[in-house]
Short mmCIF file of C-alpha atoms in Angstrom, two decimals:
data_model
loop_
_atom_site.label_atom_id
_atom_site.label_comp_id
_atom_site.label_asym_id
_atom_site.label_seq_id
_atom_site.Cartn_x
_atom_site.Cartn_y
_atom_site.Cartn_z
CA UNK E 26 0.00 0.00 0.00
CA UNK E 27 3.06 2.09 0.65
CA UNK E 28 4.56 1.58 -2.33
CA UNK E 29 1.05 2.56 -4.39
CA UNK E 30 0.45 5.54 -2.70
CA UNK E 31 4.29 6.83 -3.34
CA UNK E 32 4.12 6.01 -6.76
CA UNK E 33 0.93 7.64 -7.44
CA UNK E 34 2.52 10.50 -5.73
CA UNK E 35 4.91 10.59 -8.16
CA UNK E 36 3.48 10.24 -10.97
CA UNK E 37 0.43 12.65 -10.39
CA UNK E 38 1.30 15.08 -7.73
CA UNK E 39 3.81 17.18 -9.72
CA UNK E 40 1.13 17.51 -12.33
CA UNK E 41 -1.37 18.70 -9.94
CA UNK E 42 0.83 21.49 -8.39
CA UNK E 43 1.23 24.92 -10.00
CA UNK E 44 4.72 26.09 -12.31
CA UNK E 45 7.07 27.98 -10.25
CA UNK E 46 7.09 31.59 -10.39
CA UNK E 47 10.44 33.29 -11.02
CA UNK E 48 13.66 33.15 -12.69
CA UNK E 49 15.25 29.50 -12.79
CA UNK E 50 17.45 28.77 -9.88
CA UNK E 51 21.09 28.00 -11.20
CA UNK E 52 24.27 26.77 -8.88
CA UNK E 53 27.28 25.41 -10.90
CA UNK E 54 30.38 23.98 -8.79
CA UNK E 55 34.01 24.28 -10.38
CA UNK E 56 35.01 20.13 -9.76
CA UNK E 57 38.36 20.46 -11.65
CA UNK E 58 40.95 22.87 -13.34
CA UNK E 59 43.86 21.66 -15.38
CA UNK E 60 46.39 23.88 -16.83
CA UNK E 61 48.16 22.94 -19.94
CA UNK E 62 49.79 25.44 -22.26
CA UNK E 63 48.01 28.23 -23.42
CA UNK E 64 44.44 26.38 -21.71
CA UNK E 65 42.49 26.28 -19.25
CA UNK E 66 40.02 22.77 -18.57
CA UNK E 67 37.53 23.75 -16.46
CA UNK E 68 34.96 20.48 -15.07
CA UNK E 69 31.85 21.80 -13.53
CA UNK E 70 28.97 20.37 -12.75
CA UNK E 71 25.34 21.57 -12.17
CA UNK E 72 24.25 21.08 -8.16
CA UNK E 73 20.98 23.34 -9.04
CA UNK E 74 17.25 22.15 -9.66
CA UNK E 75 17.22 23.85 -12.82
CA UNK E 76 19.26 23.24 -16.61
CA UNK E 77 22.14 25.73 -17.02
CA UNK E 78 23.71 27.18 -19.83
CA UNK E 79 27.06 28.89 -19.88
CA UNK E 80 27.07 31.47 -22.06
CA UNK E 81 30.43 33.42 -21.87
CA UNK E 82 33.33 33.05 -19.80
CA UNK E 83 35.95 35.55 -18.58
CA UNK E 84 39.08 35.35 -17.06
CA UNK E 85 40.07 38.14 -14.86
CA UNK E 86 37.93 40.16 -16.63
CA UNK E 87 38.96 39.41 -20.32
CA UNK E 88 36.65 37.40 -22.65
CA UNK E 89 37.83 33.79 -23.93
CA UNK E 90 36.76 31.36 -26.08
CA UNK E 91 35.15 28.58 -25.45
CA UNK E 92 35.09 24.75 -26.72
CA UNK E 93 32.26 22.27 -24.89
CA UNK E 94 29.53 23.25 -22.72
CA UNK E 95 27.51 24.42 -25.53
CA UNK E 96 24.73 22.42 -24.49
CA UNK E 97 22.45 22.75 -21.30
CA UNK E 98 23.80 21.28 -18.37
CA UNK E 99 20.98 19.34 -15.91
CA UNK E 100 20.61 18.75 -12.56
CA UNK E 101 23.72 16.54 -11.24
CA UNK E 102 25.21 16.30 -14.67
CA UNK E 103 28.76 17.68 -15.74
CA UNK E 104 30.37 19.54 -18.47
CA UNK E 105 34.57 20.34 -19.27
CA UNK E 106 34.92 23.93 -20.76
CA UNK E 107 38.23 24.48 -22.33
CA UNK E 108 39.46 27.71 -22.14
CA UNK E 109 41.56 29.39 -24.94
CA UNK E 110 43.97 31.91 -22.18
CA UNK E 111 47.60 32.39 -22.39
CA UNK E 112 48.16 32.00 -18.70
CA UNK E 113 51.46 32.33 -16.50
CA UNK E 114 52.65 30.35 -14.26
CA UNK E 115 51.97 31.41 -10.46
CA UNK E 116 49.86 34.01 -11.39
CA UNK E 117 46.21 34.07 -9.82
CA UNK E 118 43.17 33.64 -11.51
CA UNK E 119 39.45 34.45 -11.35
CA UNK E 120 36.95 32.87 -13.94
CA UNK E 121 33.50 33.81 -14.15
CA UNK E 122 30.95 31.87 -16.26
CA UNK E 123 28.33 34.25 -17.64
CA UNK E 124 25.16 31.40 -18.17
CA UNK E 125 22.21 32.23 -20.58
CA UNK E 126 19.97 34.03 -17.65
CA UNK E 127 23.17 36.70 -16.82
CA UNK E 128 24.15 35.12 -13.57
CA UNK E 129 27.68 35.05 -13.02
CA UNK E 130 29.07 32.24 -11.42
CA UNK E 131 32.81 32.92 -10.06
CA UNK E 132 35.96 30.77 -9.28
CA UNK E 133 39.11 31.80 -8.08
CA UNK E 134 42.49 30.42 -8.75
CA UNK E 135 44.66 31.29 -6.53
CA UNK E 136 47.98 30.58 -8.16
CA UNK E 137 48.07 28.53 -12.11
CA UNK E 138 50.29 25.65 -12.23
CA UNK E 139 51.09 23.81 -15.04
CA UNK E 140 48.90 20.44 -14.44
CA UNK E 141 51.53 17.07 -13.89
CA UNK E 142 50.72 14.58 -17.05
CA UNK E 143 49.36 10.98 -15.20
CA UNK E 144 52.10 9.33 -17.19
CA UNK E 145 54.89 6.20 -15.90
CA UNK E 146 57.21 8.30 -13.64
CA UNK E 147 54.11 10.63 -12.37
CA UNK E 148 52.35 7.47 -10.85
CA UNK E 149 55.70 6.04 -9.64
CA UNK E 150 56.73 8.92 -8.08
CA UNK E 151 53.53 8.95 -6.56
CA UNK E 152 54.20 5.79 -5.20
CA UNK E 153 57.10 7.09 -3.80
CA UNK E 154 55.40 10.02 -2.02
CA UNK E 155 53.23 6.98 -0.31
CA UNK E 156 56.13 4.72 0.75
CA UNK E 157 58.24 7.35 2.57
CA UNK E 158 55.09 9.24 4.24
CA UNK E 159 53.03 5.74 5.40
CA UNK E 160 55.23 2.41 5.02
CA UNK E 161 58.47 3.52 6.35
CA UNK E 162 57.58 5.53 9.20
CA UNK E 163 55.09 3.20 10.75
CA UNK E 164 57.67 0.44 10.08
CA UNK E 165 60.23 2.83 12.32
CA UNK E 166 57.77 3.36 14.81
CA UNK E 167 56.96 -0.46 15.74
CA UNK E 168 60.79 -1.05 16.60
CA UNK E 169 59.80 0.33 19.85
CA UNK E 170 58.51 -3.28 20.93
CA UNK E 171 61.80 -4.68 22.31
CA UNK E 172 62.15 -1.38 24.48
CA UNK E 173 58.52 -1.74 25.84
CA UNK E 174 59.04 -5.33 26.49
CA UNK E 175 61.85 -4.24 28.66
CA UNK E 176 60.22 -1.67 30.58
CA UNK E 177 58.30 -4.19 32.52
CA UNK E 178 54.57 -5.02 32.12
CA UNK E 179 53.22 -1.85 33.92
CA UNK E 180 54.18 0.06 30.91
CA UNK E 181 51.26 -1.48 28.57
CA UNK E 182 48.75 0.49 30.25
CA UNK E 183 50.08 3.48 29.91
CA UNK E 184 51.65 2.39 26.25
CA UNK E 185 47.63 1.66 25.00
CA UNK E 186 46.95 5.15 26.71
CA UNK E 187 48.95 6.83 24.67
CA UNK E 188 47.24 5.13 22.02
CA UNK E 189 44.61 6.20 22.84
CA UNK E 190 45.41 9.74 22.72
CA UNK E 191 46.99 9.10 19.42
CA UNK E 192 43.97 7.75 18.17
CA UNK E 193 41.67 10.50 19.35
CA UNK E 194 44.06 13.45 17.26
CA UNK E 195 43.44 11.11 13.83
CA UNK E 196 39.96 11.35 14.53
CA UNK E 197 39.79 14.97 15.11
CA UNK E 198 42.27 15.45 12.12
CA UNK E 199 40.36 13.02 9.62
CA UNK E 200 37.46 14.80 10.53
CA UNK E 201 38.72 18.41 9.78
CA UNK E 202 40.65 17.04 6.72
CA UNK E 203 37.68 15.15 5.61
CA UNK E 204 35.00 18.70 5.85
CA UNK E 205 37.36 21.20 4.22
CA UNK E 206 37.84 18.46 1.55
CA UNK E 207 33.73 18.42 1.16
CA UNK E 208 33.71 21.73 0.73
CA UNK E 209 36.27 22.15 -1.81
CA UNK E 210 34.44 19.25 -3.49
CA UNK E 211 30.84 21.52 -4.61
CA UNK E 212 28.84 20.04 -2.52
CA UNK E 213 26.93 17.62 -5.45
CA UNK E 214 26.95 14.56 -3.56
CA UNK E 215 27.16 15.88 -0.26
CA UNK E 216 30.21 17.40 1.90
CA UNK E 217 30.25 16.78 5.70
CA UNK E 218 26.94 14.22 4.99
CA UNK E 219 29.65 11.88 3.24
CA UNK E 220 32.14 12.15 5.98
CA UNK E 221 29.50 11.05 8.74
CA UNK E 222 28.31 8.80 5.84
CA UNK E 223 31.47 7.32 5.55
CA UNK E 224 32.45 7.24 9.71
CA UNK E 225 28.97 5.37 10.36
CA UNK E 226 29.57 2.88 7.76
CA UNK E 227 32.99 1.79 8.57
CA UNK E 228 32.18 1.77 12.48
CA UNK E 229 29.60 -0.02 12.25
CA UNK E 230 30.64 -2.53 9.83
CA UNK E 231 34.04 -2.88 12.01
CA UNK E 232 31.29 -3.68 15.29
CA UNK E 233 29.36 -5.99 13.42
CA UNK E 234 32.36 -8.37 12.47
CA UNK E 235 33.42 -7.83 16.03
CA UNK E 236 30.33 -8.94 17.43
CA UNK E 237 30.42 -11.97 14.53
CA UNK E 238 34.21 -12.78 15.57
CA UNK E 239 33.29 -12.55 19.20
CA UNK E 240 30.26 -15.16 18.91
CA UNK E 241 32.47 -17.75 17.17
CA UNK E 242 35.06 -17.89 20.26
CA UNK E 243 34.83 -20.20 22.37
CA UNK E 244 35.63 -19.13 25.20
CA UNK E 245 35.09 -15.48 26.56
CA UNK E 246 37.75 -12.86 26.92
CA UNK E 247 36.97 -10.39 30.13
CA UNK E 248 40.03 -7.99 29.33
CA UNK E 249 38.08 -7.45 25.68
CA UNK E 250 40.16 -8.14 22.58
CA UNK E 251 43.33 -10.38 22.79
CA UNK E 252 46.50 -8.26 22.11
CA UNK E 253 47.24 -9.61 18.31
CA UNK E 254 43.54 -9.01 17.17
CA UNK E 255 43.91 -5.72 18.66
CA UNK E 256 47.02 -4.94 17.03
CA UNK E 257 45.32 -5.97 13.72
CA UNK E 258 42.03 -3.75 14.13
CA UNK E 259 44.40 -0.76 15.08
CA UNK E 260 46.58 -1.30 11.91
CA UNK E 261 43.56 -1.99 9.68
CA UNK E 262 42.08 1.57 10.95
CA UNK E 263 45.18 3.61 10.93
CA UNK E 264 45.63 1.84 6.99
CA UNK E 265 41.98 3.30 6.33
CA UNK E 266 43.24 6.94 7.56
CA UNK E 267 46.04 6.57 5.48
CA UNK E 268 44.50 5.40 2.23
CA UNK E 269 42.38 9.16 2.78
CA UNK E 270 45.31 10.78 3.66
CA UNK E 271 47.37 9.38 0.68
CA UNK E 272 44.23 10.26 -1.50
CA UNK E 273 44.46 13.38 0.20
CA UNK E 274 48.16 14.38 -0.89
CA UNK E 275 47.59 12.78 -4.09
CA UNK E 276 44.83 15.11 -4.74
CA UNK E 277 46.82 18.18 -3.83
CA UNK E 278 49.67 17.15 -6.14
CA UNK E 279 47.83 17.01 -9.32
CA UNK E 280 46.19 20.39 -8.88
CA UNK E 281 49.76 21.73 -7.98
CA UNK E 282 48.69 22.38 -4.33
CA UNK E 283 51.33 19.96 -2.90
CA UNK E 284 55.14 21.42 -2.67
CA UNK E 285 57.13 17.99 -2.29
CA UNK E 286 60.64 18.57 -0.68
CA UNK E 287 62.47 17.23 2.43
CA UNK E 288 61.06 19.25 5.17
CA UNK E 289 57.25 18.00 3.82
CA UNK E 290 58.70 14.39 4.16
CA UNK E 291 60.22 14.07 7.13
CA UNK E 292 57.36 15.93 8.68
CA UNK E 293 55.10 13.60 7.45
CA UNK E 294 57.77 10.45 8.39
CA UNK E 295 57.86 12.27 11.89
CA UNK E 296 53.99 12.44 12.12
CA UNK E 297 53.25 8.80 11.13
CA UNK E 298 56.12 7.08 13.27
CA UNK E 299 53.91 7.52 15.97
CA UNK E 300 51.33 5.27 14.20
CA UNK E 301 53.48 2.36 14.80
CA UNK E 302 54.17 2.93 18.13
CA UNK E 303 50.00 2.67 18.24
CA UNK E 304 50.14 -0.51 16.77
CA UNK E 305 52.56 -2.41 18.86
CA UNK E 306 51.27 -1.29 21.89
CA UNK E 307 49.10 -4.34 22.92
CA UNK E 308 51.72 -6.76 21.97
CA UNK E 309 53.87 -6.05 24.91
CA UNK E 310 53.08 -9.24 26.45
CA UNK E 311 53.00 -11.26 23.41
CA UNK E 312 55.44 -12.96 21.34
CA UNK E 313 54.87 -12.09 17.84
CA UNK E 314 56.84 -13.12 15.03
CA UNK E 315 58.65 -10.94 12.48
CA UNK E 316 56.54 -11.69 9.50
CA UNK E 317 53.67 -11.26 11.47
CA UNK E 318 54.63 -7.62 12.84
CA UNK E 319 55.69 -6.68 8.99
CA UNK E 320 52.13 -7.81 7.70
CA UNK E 321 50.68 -5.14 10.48
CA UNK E 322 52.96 -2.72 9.48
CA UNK E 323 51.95 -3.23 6.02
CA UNK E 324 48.56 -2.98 6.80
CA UNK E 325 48.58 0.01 8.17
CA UNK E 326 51.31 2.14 5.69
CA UNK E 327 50.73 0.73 2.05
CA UNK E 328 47.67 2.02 1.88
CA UNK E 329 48.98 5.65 1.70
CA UNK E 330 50.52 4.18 -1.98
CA UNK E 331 47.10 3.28 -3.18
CA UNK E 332 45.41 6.42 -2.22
CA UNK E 333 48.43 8.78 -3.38
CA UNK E 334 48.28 6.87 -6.90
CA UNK E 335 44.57 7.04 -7.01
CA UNK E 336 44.09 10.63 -5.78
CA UNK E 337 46.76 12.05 -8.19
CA UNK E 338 44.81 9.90 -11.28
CA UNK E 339 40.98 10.67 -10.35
CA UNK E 340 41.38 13.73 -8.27
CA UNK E 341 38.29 13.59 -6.59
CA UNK E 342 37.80 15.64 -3.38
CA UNK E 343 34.71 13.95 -2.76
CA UNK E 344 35.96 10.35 -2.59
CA UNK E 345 38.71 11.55 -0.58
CA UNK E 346 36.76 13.23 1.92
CA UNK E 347 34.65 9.99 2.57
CA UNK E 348 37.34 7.87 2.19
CA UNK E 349 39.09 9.77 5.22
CA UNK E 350 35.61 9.37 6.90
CA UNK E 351 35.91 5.71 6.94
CA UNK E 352 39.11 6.08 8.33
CA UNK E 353 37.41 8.16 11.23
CA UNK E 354 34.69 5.70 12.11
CA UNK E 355 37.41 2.66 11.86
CA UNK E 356 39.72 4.38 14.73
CA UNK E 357 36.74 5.02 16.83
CA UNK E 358 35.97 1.73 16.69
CA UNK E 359 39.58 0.58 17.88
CA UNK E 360 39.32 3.11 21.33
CA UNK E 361 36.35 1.45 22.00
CA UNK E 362 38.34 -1.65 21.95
CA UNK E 363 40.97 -0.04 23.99
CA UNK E 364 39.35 1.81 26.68
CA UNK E 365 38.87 -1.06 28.76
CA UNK E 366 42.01 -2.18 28.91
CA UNK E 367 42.99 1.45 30.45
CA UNK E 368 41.31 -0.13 33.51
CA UNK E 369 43.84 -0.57 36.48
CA UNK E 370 42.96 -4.25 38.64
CA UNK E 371 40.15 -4.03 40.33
CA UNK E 372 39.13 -0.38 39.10
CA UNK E 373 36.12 0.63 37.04
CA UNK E 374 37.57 3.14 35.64
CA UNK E 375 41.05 4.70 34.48
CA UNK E 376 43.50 6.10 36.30
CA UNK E 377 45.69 9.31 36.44
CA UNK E 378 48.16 7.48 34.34
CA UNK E 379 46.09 6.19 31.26
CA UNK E 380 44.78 10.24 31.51
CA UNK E 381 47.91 11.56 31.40
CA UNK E 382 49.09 8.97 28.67
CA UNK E 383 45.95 10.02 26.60
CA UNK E 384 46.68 13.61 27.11
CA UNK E 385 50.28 12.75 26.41
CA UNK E 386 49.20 11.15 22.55
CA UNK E 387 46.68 13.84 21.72
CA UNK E 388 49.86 16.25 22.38
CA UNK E 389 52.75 14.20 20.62
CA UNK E 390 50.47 13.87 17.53
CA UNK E 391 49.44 17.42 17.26
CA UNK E 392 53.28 18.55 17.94
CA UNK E 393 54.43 16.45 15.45
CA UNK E 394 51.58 17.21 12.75
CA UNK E 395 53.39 20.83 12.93
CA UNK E 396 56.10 19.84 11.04
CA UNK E 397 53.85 18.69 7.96
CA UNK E 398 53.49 21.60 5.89
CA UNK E 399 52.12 21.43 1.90
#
């Protein structure tokens, strides 16, 4: 009955209301700009109710011509408008689209640079970028387990604190990352909806194959989860913040919005080295072996290769920005797993060491993320 009355809805209420009143209602989002010699390619893409039609386009004031767009765009679709303007390199830019009702829609550029070409070496380097800012410096952080094995078993507690606190800064930082990407992206499919979008999915998928891995044990674990599975979930979720922030970088690259150079990579090497130090932490009390602690490492840094090879090829601030939301919702997910072990015996609650080890994290993480600078 539902679905009969919606469809009749749909099929006979819009005939039944009155036409709108007014001039149409036009929004156009810039998506993409690529400079190549002597052109600009500007993407854009209709987020209004109404068709649009770009009429003329100016650049800082000065008429160009056009090639594409010369049909109406609708509602959700895109259009690539190449622009015949002998720009300079550094030099900023402001393009306004003219459409067929004299609306002028404006986008500023703040500085033109000369668009990389996705060719062998651009991917590889790339590549690159994503080895030396995820694999290696998680892979330095996790050699930290012999000298926490040392320190004597009190020192896991306040080792998973500062976890914790490490944890909680990616979560604030995906989150910021993930709006200001959304609203560079337009807005089409959504800006901060697809980061909650993306944070609910991923935490929620993570709990239900918890709950499912949980219910095939057989036999109940009081402390929560054991110290390898723990490990694993932490590396899988800092992995999932990577692959954003890879896409991330990537991203910024292509559009010339990335300067690579040595102080940008050790920054970054600095930042993430702490994410290894996240993942070991449970293991304390465990003998793992080598392979096993290199497939967690991997885990957790290789996917900052994928997303800088896919963000510099697609370039979409949209699919970064939820991709950086799952990464949110998967770390969440982990300090929930944690916070129990913060417990001190016989305590209900933490003590003023796991808070001072949390507060400790949050502060490492955000000292560190000074040095990264694009």
């Amino acid at each position: 009955m539902i679905g009969a009355v919606l469809a009749g809805l749909g099929l006979v209420g819009a005939r039944a209301l009155p036409d709108r009143l007014g001039p149409p209602v036009e929004e156009v989002t810039v998506e993409r700009t690529v400079f190549t010699p002597n052109t600009i390619t500007v993407t854009v893409r209709n987020t209004g109710p109404d068709p649009v039609t770009i009429a003329q386009v100016f650049v800082n004031d000065s008429y160009v011509d056009i090639t594409g767009g010369e049909d109406a765009i609708g509602r959700m679709n895109s259009a690539t408008l190449e622009l015949n303007y002998p720009w300079q390199e550094g030099q900023p830019y402001l393009v306004s689209m003219l459409t067929s009702t004299g609306l002028v829609i404006e986008h500023e550029i703040p500085a033109a640079v000369q668009t990389p070409k996705p060719d062998g070496a651009f991917f590889g380097l790339m590549a690159l970028l994503g080895v030396y800012v995820g694999v290696i410096p998680v892979l330095l952080g996790m050699l930290v387990l012999p000298l926490a094995r040392r320190a004597g078993g009190g020192v896991l507690r306040l080792l998973l604190a500062v976890t914790v606190g490490l944890l909680v800064f990616l979560v604030v930082d995906g989150t910021t990352e993930g709006l200001e990407l959304g609203r560079e992206g337009g807005g089409a499919f959504g800006g901060a909806e697809l980061v909650v979008l993306g944070a609910l999915l991923a935490f929620l998928t993570l709990t239900a194959v918890d709950r499912w891995l949980r219910a095939r044990r057989a036999r109940a674990e009081d402390a929560g989860a054991s110290g390898l599975r723990l490990a694993t979930m932490i590396a899988g979720g800092i992995g999932l913040h990577n692959l954003g922030e890879g896409l991330a970088i990537g991203s910024a690259y292509a559009i010339g919005e990335l300067a690579l150079g040595a102080f940008l990579i050790l920054g970054f090497a600095i930042h993430n080295t702490t994410e290894g130090v996240a993942i070991v932490a449970p293991l304390v009390r465990e003998r793992v072996r080598l392979l096993t602690l290199l497939g967690l490492g991997m885990l957790a840094g290789t996917p900052a290769i994928l997303g800088a090879v896919v963000g510099a090829s697609v370039n979409n601030a949209e699919l970064a920005a939820m991709l950086l939301g799952v990464g949110v919702g998967a770390i969440a997910q982990v300090i929930l797993q944690i916070l129990p072990a913060l417990r001190a015996d016989g305590h209900d609650r933490a003590d003023a060491t796991a808070i001072l080890g949390i507060i400790a994290g949050i502060v490492v993480m955000y000292l560190t993320g000074l040095l990264v600078t694009a």
